[in-house]
PDB file of C-alpha atoms in Angstrom:
ATOM      1  CA  MET A   1       0.000   0.000   0.000  1.00  0.00           C
ATOM      2  CA  ASP A   2       1.018   3.613  -0.222  1.00  0.00           C
ATOM      3  CA  THR A   3       0.164   5.170   3.124  1.00  0.00           C
ATOM      4  CA  PRO A   4      -1.521   3.027   5.769  1.00  0.00           C
ATOM      5  CA  HIS A   5      -5.072   4.173   6.422  1.00  0.00           C
ATOM      6  CA  MET A   6      -8.209   3.002   8.136  1.00  0.00           C
ATOM      7  CA  PRO A   7     -10.739   1.473   5.782  1.00  0.00           C
ATOM      8  CA  SER A   8     -13.552   3.615   4.549  1.00  0.00           C
ATOM      9  CA  GLY A   9     -16.775   2.296   3.150  1.00  0.00           C
ATOM     10  CA  HIS A  10     -18.045  -1.270   3.129  1.00  0.00           C
ATOM     11  CA  THR A  11     -17.091  -1.700   6.755  1.00  0.00           C
ATOM     12  CA  SER A  12     -19.028  -3.856   9.133  1.00  0.00           C
ATOM     13  CA  SER A  13     -18.961  -4.765  12.778  1.00  0.00           C
ATOM     14  CA  SER A  14     -18.732  -8.372  11.652  1.00  0.00           C
ATOM     15  CA  PRO A  15     -16.322  -9.645   9.009  1.00  0.00           C
ATOM     16  CA  GLU A  16     -18.968 -12.182   8.041  1.00  0.00           C
ATOM     17  CA  SER A  17     -19.184  -9.562   5.325  1.00  0.00           C
ATOM     18  CA  SER A  18     -15.434  -9.267   4.850  1.00  0.00           C
ATOM     19  CA  ASN A  19     -12.173  -8.671   6.627  1.00  0.00           C
ATOM     20  CA  ARG A  20     -11.842  -5.078   5.481  1.00  0.00           C
ATOM     21  CA  MET A  21      -9.070  -4.345   7.948  1.00  0.00           C
ATOM     22  CA  SER A  22      -6.200  -6.046   6.197  1.00  0.00           C
ATOM     23  CA  PRO A  23      -2.737  -4.489   6.472  1.00  0.00           C
ATOM     24  CA  SER A  24      -3.259  -2.985   3.053  1.00  0.00           C
ATOM     25  CA  HIS A  25      -6.204  -1.003   4.419  1.00  0.00           C
ATOM     26  CA  MET A  26      -4.953   0.316   7.683  1.00  0.00           C
ATOM     27  CA  SER A  27      -3.800   2.650   9.964  1.00  0.00           C
ATOM     28  CA  PRO A  28      -4.508   0.573  11.648  1.00  0.00           C
ATOM     29  CA  SER A  29       4.419 -23.649  -6.720  1.00  0.00           C
ATOM     30  CA  HIS A  30       1.033 -25.447  -6.556  1.00  0.00           C
ATOM     31  CA  MET A  31      -1.609 -25.435  -3.920  1.00  0.00           C
ATOM     32  CA  ALA A  32      -1.944 -28.591  -1.895  1.00  0.00           C
ATOM     33  CA  SER A  33      -5.184 -30.462  -1.617  1.00  0.00           C
ATOM     34  CA  GLY A  34      -6.483 -31.148   1.850  1.00  0.00           C
ATOM     35  CA  PRO A  35      -9.351 -32.421   3.925  1.00  0.00           C
ATOM     36  CA  VAL A  36     -12.923 -31.395   3.264  1.00  0.00           C
ATOM     37  CA  SER A  37     -15.014 -30.575   6.313  1.00  0.00           C
ATOM     38  CA  SER A  38     -18.533 -29.380   7.018  1.00  0.00           C
ATOM     39  CA  ALA A  39     -19.863 -26.995   9.624  1.00  0.00           C
ATOM     40  CA  GLN A  40     -23.479 -26.537  10.666  1.00  0.00           C
ATOM     41  CA  LEU A  41     -24.010 -22.861  11.407  1.00  0.00           C
ATOM     42  CA  SER A  42     -26.768 -20.949  13.164  1.00  0.00           C
ATOM     43  CA  SER A  43     -28.312 -20.095   9.797  1.00  0.00           C
ATOM     44  CA  GLY A  44     -29.119 -23.786   9.386  1.00  0.00           C
ATOM     45  CA  THR A  45     -26.802 -24.027   6.378  1.00  0.00           C
ATOM     46  CA  THR A  46     -24.061 -26.631   6.296  1.00  0.00           C
ATOM     47  CA  TRP A  47     -20.946 -25.034   4.852  1.00  0.00           C
ATOM     48  CA  THR A  48     -18.368 -27.281   3.253  1.00  0.00           C
ATOM     49  CA  THR A  49     -14.815 -26.012   3.579  1.00  0.00           C
ATOM     50  CA  ARG A  50     -11.732 -27.194   1.736  1.00  0.00           C
ATOM     51  CA  PRO A  51      -8.365 -25.941   0.502  1.00  0.00           C
ATOM     52  CA  GLU A  52      -8.234 -24.219  -2.832  1.00  0.00           C
ATOM     53  CA  THR A  53      -7.722 -26.899  -5.481  1.00  0.00           C
ATOM     54  CA  PRO A  54      -4.109 -27.422  -6.605  1.00  0.00           C
ATOM     55  CA  ALA A  55      -3.476 -25.400  -9.757  1.00  0.00           C
ATOM     56  CA  GLY A  56      -7.250 -25.124 -10.140  1.00  0.00           C
ATOM     57  CA  ALA A  57      -8.241 -22.330 -12.518  1.00  0.00           C
ATOM     58  CA  ALA A  58     -11.875 -22.663 -11.474  1.00  0.00           C
ATOM     59  CA  ASP A  59     -11.064 -22.141  -7.795  1.00  0.00           C
ATOM     60  CA  ARG A  60      -8.790 -19.217  -8.573  1.00  0.00           C
ATOM     61  CA  ALA A  61     -11.577 -17.571 -10.548  1.00  0.00           C
ATOM     62  CA  ALA A  62     -14.126 -18.293  -7.804  1.00  0.00           C
ATOM     63  CA  VAL A  63     -11.877 -16.885  -5.071  1.00  0.00           C
ATOM     64  CA  ARG A  64     -11.285 -13.757  -7.099  1.00  0.00           C
ATOM     65  CA  ALA A  65     -15.020 -13.377  -7.752  1.00  0.00           C
ATOM     66  CA  VAL A  66     -15.827 -13.653  -4.023  1.00  0.00           C
ATOM     67  CA  ASN A  67     -13.236 -11.014  -3.119  1.00  0.00           C
ATOM     68  CA  LEU A  68     -14.397  -8.699  -5.898  1.00  0.00           C
ATOM     69  CA  ALA A  69     -17.982  -9.013  -4.696  1.00  0.00           C
ATOM     70  CA  ALA A  70     -17.145  -8.586  -0.996  1.00  0.00           C
ATOM     71  CA  PHE A  71     -15.068  -5.406  -1.295  1.00  0.00           C
ATOM     72  CA  PRO A  72     -15.656  -2.060  -3.055  1.00  0.00           C
ATOM     73  CA  THR A  73     -12.430  -2.264  -5.090  1.00  0.00           C
ATOM     74  CA  ALA A  74     -10.282  -4.971  -6.652  1.00  0.00           C
ATOM     75  CA  HIS A  75      -7.518  -4.424  -4.089  1.00  0.00           C
ATOM     76  CA  GLU A  76      -8.154  -7.592  -2.045  1.00  0.00           C
ATOM     77  CA  ALA A  77      -8.692  -9.751  -5.121  1.00  0.00           C
ATOM     78  CA  ASP A  78      -5.424  -8.455  -6.577  1.00  0.00           C
ATOM     79  CA  LEU A  79      -3.699  -9.036  -3.233  1.00  0.00           C
ATOM     80  CA  VAL A  80      -4.723 -12.694  -3.225  1.00  0.00           C
ATOM     81  CA  ASP A  81      -3.430 -13.132  -6.774  1.00  0.00           C
ATOM     82  CA  ALA A  82      -0.140 -11.457  -5.868  1.00  0.00           C
ATOM     83  CA  LEU A  83       0.273 -13.568  -2.745  1.00  0.00           C
ATOM     84  CA  ARG A  84      -0.371 -16.707  -4.754  1.00  0.00           C
ATOM     85  CA  ASP A  85       2.780 -15.922  -6.743  1.00  0.00           C
ATOM     86  CA  ASP A  86       4.790 -14.945  -3.672  1.00  0.00           C
ATOM     87  CA  GLN A  87       7.003 -17.121  -1.480  1.00  0.00           C
ATOM     88  CA  ALA A  88       4.677 -16.265   1.414  1.00  0.00           C
ATOM     89  CA  TRP A  89       2.037 -18.578  -0.075  1.00  0.00           C
ATOM     90  CA  ILE A  90       1.595 -21.817   1.877  1.00  0.00           C
ATOM     91  CA  PRO A  91      -0.105 -24.738   0.117  1.00  0.00           C
ATOM     92  CA  GLY A  92      -3.306 -25.748   1.850  1.00  0.00           C
ATOM     93  CA  LEU A  93      -3.972 -22.469   3.674  1.00  0.00           C
ATOM     94  CA  SER A  94      -6.194 -20.806   1.112  1.00  0.00           C
ATOM     95  CA  ILE A  95      -9.592 -22.069   2.250  1.00  0.00           C
ATOM     96  CA  VAL A  96     -12.935 -21.807   0.473  1.00  0.00           C
ATOM     97  CA  ALA A  97     -16.420 -22.258   1.895  1.00  0.00           C
ATOM     98  CA  GLU A  98     -19.006 -23.816  -0.382  1.00  0.00           C
ATOM     99  CA  ALA A  99     -22.784 -23.527  -0.306  1.00  0.00           C
ATOM    100  CA  PRO A 100     -24.764 -26.798  -0.481  1.00  0.00           C
ATOM    101  CA  ASP A 101     -24.856 -26.532  -4.292  1.00  0.00           C
ATOM    102  CA  GLY A 102     -21.057 -26.381  -4.466  1.00  0.00           C
ATOM    103  CA  THR A 103     -20.810 -22.659  -5.166  1.00  0.00           C
ATOM    104  CA  VAL A 104     -17.750 -21.015  -3.571  1.00  0.00           C
ATOM    105  CA  VAL A 105     -19.176 -18.259  -1.368  1.00  0.00           C
ATOM    106  CA  GLY A 106     -16.430 -17.590   1.188  1.00  0.00           C
ATOM    107  CA  HIS A 107     -12.665 -17.428   1.383  1.00  0.00           C
ATOM    108  CA  ALA A 108     -10.033 -17.138   4.113  1.00  0.00           C
ATOM    109  CA  LEU A 109      -6.318 -16.866   3.448  1.00  0.00           C
ATOM    110  CA  LEU A 110      -3.296 -17.443   5.676  1.00  0.00           C
ATOM    111  CA  THR A 111       0.138 -16.526   4.346  1.00  0.00           C
ATOM    112  CA  ARG A 112       3.616 -16.385   5.824  1.00  0.00           C
ATOM    113  CA  CYS A 113       4.630 -13.273   7.710  1.00  0.00           C
ATOM    114  CA  ARG A 114       7.235 -12.768  10.414  1.00  0.00           C
ATOM    115  CA  VAL A 115       7.559 -11.265  13.838  1.00  0.00           C
ATOM    116  CA  GLY A 116      11.126 -10.086  13.820  1.00  0.00           C
ATOM    117  CA  GLU A 117      12.807 -13.089  12.200  1.00  0.00           C
ATOM    118  CA  ALA A 118      10.378 -15.694  13.571  1.00  0.00           C
ATOM    119  CA  PRO A 119       7.728 -17.229  11.289  1.00  0.00           C
ATOM    120  CA  ALA A 120       4.062 -16.450  11.811  1.00  0.00           C
ATOM    121  CA  LEU A 121       0.897 -16.347   9.706  1.00  0.00           C
ATOM    122  CA  ALA A 122      -1.198 -13.402   8.533  1.00  0.00           C
ATOM    123  CA  LEU A 123      -4.953 -13.920   8.210  1.00  0.00           C
ATOM    124  CA  ALA A 124      -6.093 -11.685   5.337  1.00  0.00           C
ATOM    125  CA  PRO A 125      -8.217 -11.284   3.474  1.00  0.00           C
ATOM    126  CA  VAL A 126     -11.406 -12.946   4.669  1.00  0.00           C
ATOM    127  CA  ALA A 127     -14.283 -12.469   2.252  1.00  0.00           C
ATOM    128  CA  VAL A 128     -17.875 -13.635   1.792  1.00  0.00           C
ATOM    129  CA  ALA A 129     -20.123 -13.042  -1.201  1.00  0.00           C
ATOM    130  CA  PRO A 130     -22.703 -10.372  -0.236  1.00  0.00           C
ATOM    131  CA  GLU A 131     -25.734 -12.626  -0.513  1.00  0.00           C
ATOM    132  CA  TYR A 132     -24.156 -15.073   1.943  1.00  0.00           C
ATOM    133  CA  GLN A 133     -22.906 -12.594   4.517  1.00  0.00           C
ATOM    134  CA  ARG A 134     -23.858 -13.109   8.173  1.00  0.00           C
ATOM    135  CA  THR A 135     -24.720 -16.745   7.555  1.00  0.00           C
ATOM    136  CA  GLY A 136     -21.597 -18.290   9.081  1.00  0.00           C
ATOM    137  CA  ALA A 137     -19.737 -18.898   5.809  1.00  0.00           C
ATOM    138  CA  GLY A 138     -16.890 -16.624   6.866  1.00  0.00           C
ATOM    139  CA  SER A 139     -16.590 -18.218  10.289  1.00  0.00           C
ATOM    140  CA  ALA A 140     -16.503 -21.661   8.708  1.00  0.00           C
ATOM    141  CA  ALA A 141     -13.677 -20.634   6.370  1.00  0.00           C
ATOM    142  CA  VAL A 142     -11.668 -19.013   9.179  1.00  0.00           C
ATOM    143  CA  ARG A 143     -12.023 -22.002  11.505  1.00  0.00           C
ATOM    144  CA  ALA A 144     -11.021 -24.383   8.726  1.00  0.00           C
ATOM    145  CA  ALA A 145      -7.979 -22.245   7.899  1.00  0.00           C
ATOM    146  CA  LEU A 146      -6.873 -22.188  11.535  1.00  0.00           C
ATOM    147  CA  ASP A 147      -7.368 -25.943  11.826  1.00  0.00           C
ATOM    148  CA  ALA A 148      -5.311 -26.502   8.675  1.00  0.00           C
ATOM    149  CA  ALA A 149      -2.522 -24.287  10.016  1.00  0.00           C
ATOM    150  CA  ARG A 150      -2.512 -26.189  13.312  1.00  0.00           C
ATOM    151  CA  GLU A 151      -2.214 -29.464  11.407  1.00  0.00           C
ATOM    152  CA  LEU A 152       0.831 -28.065   9.596  1.00  0.00           C
ATOM    153  CA  GLY A 153       2.495 -27.335  12.934  1.00  0.00           C
ATOM    154  CA  GLU A 154       2.031 -23.561  12.791  1.00  0.00           C
ATOM    155  CA  ASP A 155       1.584 -21.593  15.987  1.00  0.00           C
ATOM    156  CA  LEU A 156       1.244 -17.810  15.768  1.00  0.00           C
ATOM    157  CA  VAL A 157      -1.519 -16.206  13.654  1.00  0.00           C
ATOM    158  CA  LEU A 158      -1.986 -12.448  13.321  1.00  0.00           C
ATOM    159  CA  VAL A 159      -5.005 -10.526  12.090  1.00  0.00           C
ATOM    160  CA  LEU A 160      -5.830  -6.871  11.733  1.00  0.00           C
ATOM    161  CA  GLY A 161      -9.577  -6.956  12.096  1.00  0.00           C
ATOM    162  CA  HIS A 162     -12.749  -6.221  13.965  1.00  0.00           C
ATOM    163  CA  PRO A 163     -12.254  -6.628  17.724  1.00  0.00           C
ATOM    164  CA  ASP A 164     -15.872  -7.640  18.219  1.00  0.00           C
ATOM    165  CA  TYR A 165     -15.540 -10.536  15.773  1.00  0.00           C
ATOM    166  CA  TYR A 166     -12.152 -12.263  15.876  1.00  0.00           C
ATOM    167  CA  PRO A 167     -12.079 -12.976  19.621  1.00  0.00           C
ATOM    168  CA  ARG A 168     -14.633 -15.728  18.972  1.00  0.00           C
ATOM    169  CA  PHE A 169     -11.787 -17.678  17.383  1.00  0.00           C
ATOM    170  CA  GLY A 170      -9.478 -17.032  20.339  1.00  0.00           C
ATOM    171  CA  PHE A 171      -7.705 -13.893  19.084  1.00  0.00           C
ATOM    172  CA  THR A 172      -6.542 -11.355  21.675  1.00  0.00           C
ATOM    173  CA  PRO A 173      -4.633  -8.062  21.324  1.00  0.00           C
ATOM    174  CA  ALA A 174      -1.181  -8.799  19.931  1.00  0.00           C
ATOM    175  CA  SER A 175       0.302  -6.220  22.270  1.00  0.00           C
ATOM    176  CA  GLY A 176      -0.282  -8.671  25.100  1.00  0.00           C
ATOM    177  CA  LEU A 177       2.384 -10.869  23.504  1.00  0.00           C
ATOM    178  CA  GLY A 178       4.736  -7.984  22.835  1.00  0.00           C
ATOM    179  CA  ILE A 179       3.865  -7.910  19.127  1.00  0.00           C
ATOM    180  CA  ARG A 180       3.140  -4.723  17.198  1.00  0.00           C
ATOM    181  CA  ALA A 181       2.602  -3.496  13.649  1.00  0.00           C
ATOM    182  CA  SER A 182       5.057  -1.242  11.852  1.00  0.00           C
ATOM    183  CA  PHE A 183       2.334   1.380  11.376  1.00  0.00           C
ATOM    184  CA  ASP A 184      -0.267   3.052  13.567  1.00  0.00           C
ATOM    185  CA  VAL A 185      -3.257   0.834  14.306  1.00  0.00           C
ATOM    186  CA  PRO A 186      -5.735   0.658  17.204  1.00  0.00           C
ATOM    187  CA  ASP A 187      -4.385  -1.725  19.813  1.00  0.00           C
ATOM    188  CA  GLU A 188      -7.608  -3.736  19.960  1.00  0.00           C
ATOM    189  CA  ALA A 189      -7.637  -4.255  16.175  1.00  0.00           C
ATOM    190  CA  MET A 190      -4.200  -5.884  15.887  1.00  0.00           C
ATOM    191  CA  MET A 191      -4.769  -9.372  17.262  1.00  0.00           C
ATOM    192  CA  ALA A 192      -2.868 -12.606  17.712  1.00  0.00           C
ATOM    193  CA  LEU A 193      -3.760 -16.243  18.271  1.00  0.00           C
ATOM    194  CA  ARG A 194      -1.495 -19.051  19.388  1.00  0.00           C
ATOM    195  CA  LEU A 195      -2.488 -22.406  17.914  1.00  0.00           C
ATOM    196  CA  ARG A 196      -0.053 -24.230  20.193  1.00  0.00           C
ATOM    197  CA  PRO A 197      -0.088 -22.195  23.410  1.00  0.00           C
ATOM    198  CA  ASP A 198       1.833 -24.858  25.323  1.00  0.00           C
ATOM    199  CA  GLY A 199       4.735 -24.752  22.894  1.00  0.00           C
ATOM    200  CA  ALA A 200       7.737 -22.466  22.781  1.00  0.00           C
ATOM    201  CA  PRO A 201       7.188 -18.841  23.828  1.00  0.00           C
ATOM    202  CA  ALA A 202       5.747 -16.606  21.130  1.00  0.00           C
ATOM    203  CA  PRO A 203       8.201 -14.245  19.427  1.00  0.00           C
ATOM    204  CA  THR A 204       8.043 -10.552  20.229  1.00  0.00           C
ATOM    205  CA  GLY A 205       8.690  -7.549  18.032  1.00  0.00           C
ATOM    206  CA  VAL A 206       7.444  -5.918  14.849  1.00  0.00           C
ATOM    207  CA  ILE A 207       5.291  -7.741  12.287  1.00  0.00           C
ATOM    208  CA  ARG A 208       6.860  -8.075   8.840  1.00  0.00           C
ATOM    209  CA  TYR A 209       4.221  -8.672   6.166  1.00  0.00           C
ATOM    210  CA  PRO A 210       5.018 -10.217   2.773  1.00  0.00           C
ATOM    211  CA  ALA A 211       5.797  -7.749  -0.002  1.00  0.00           C
ATOM    212  CA  PRO A 212       2.377  -7.874  -1.749  1.00  0.00           C
ATOM    213  CA  PHE A 213       0.791  -6.203   1.301  1.00  0.00           C
ATOM    214  CA  GLY A 214       2.903  -3.150   0.588  1.00  0.00           C
ATOM    215  CA  VAL A 215       3.515  -2.421   4.267  1.00  0.00           C
TER     216      VAL A 215
END
């Protein structure tokens, strides 16, 4: 990004619409296949979640379409495409949520970032097609992404997002772990989650995002 700034427009108290507060909106090889899972949400809809298909043009197009629909500009869709070609991309951590008819309606992405020199993951963007917002599709995609990261042995996940939404997944202010962004952001919006809290101590320091974020 050019200058970090708080998002304007298309914001919501719940990123079931979208994770608008990605680092690119603040002042705040091939994809691997993976397990398919289903989640029954409060809307009564069972969302199927799975990793983006390896080298799948259809999934790439569907993910881009969801991000284009969820946000007012193409920035997030372009970010996903750029990350896909970056070394920060981790096979199996681009997760889609499907409606019962198989339509991709949600997407959550985890890519490699660092805290100081230590590896971590950045959760961004999270997007849901407008007609499926506030139905649990976003939550299903996020939970599946976190589960997939845990299975890969990852520990620290960072998100710049809505503080009334992400705590449901276990996120707390990153400052409590001694972690901060390299730009101004409300303390409650920069959050961290440890997937293996009984493991080695979390790293402390400044978050280093992959180059496509422009931070």
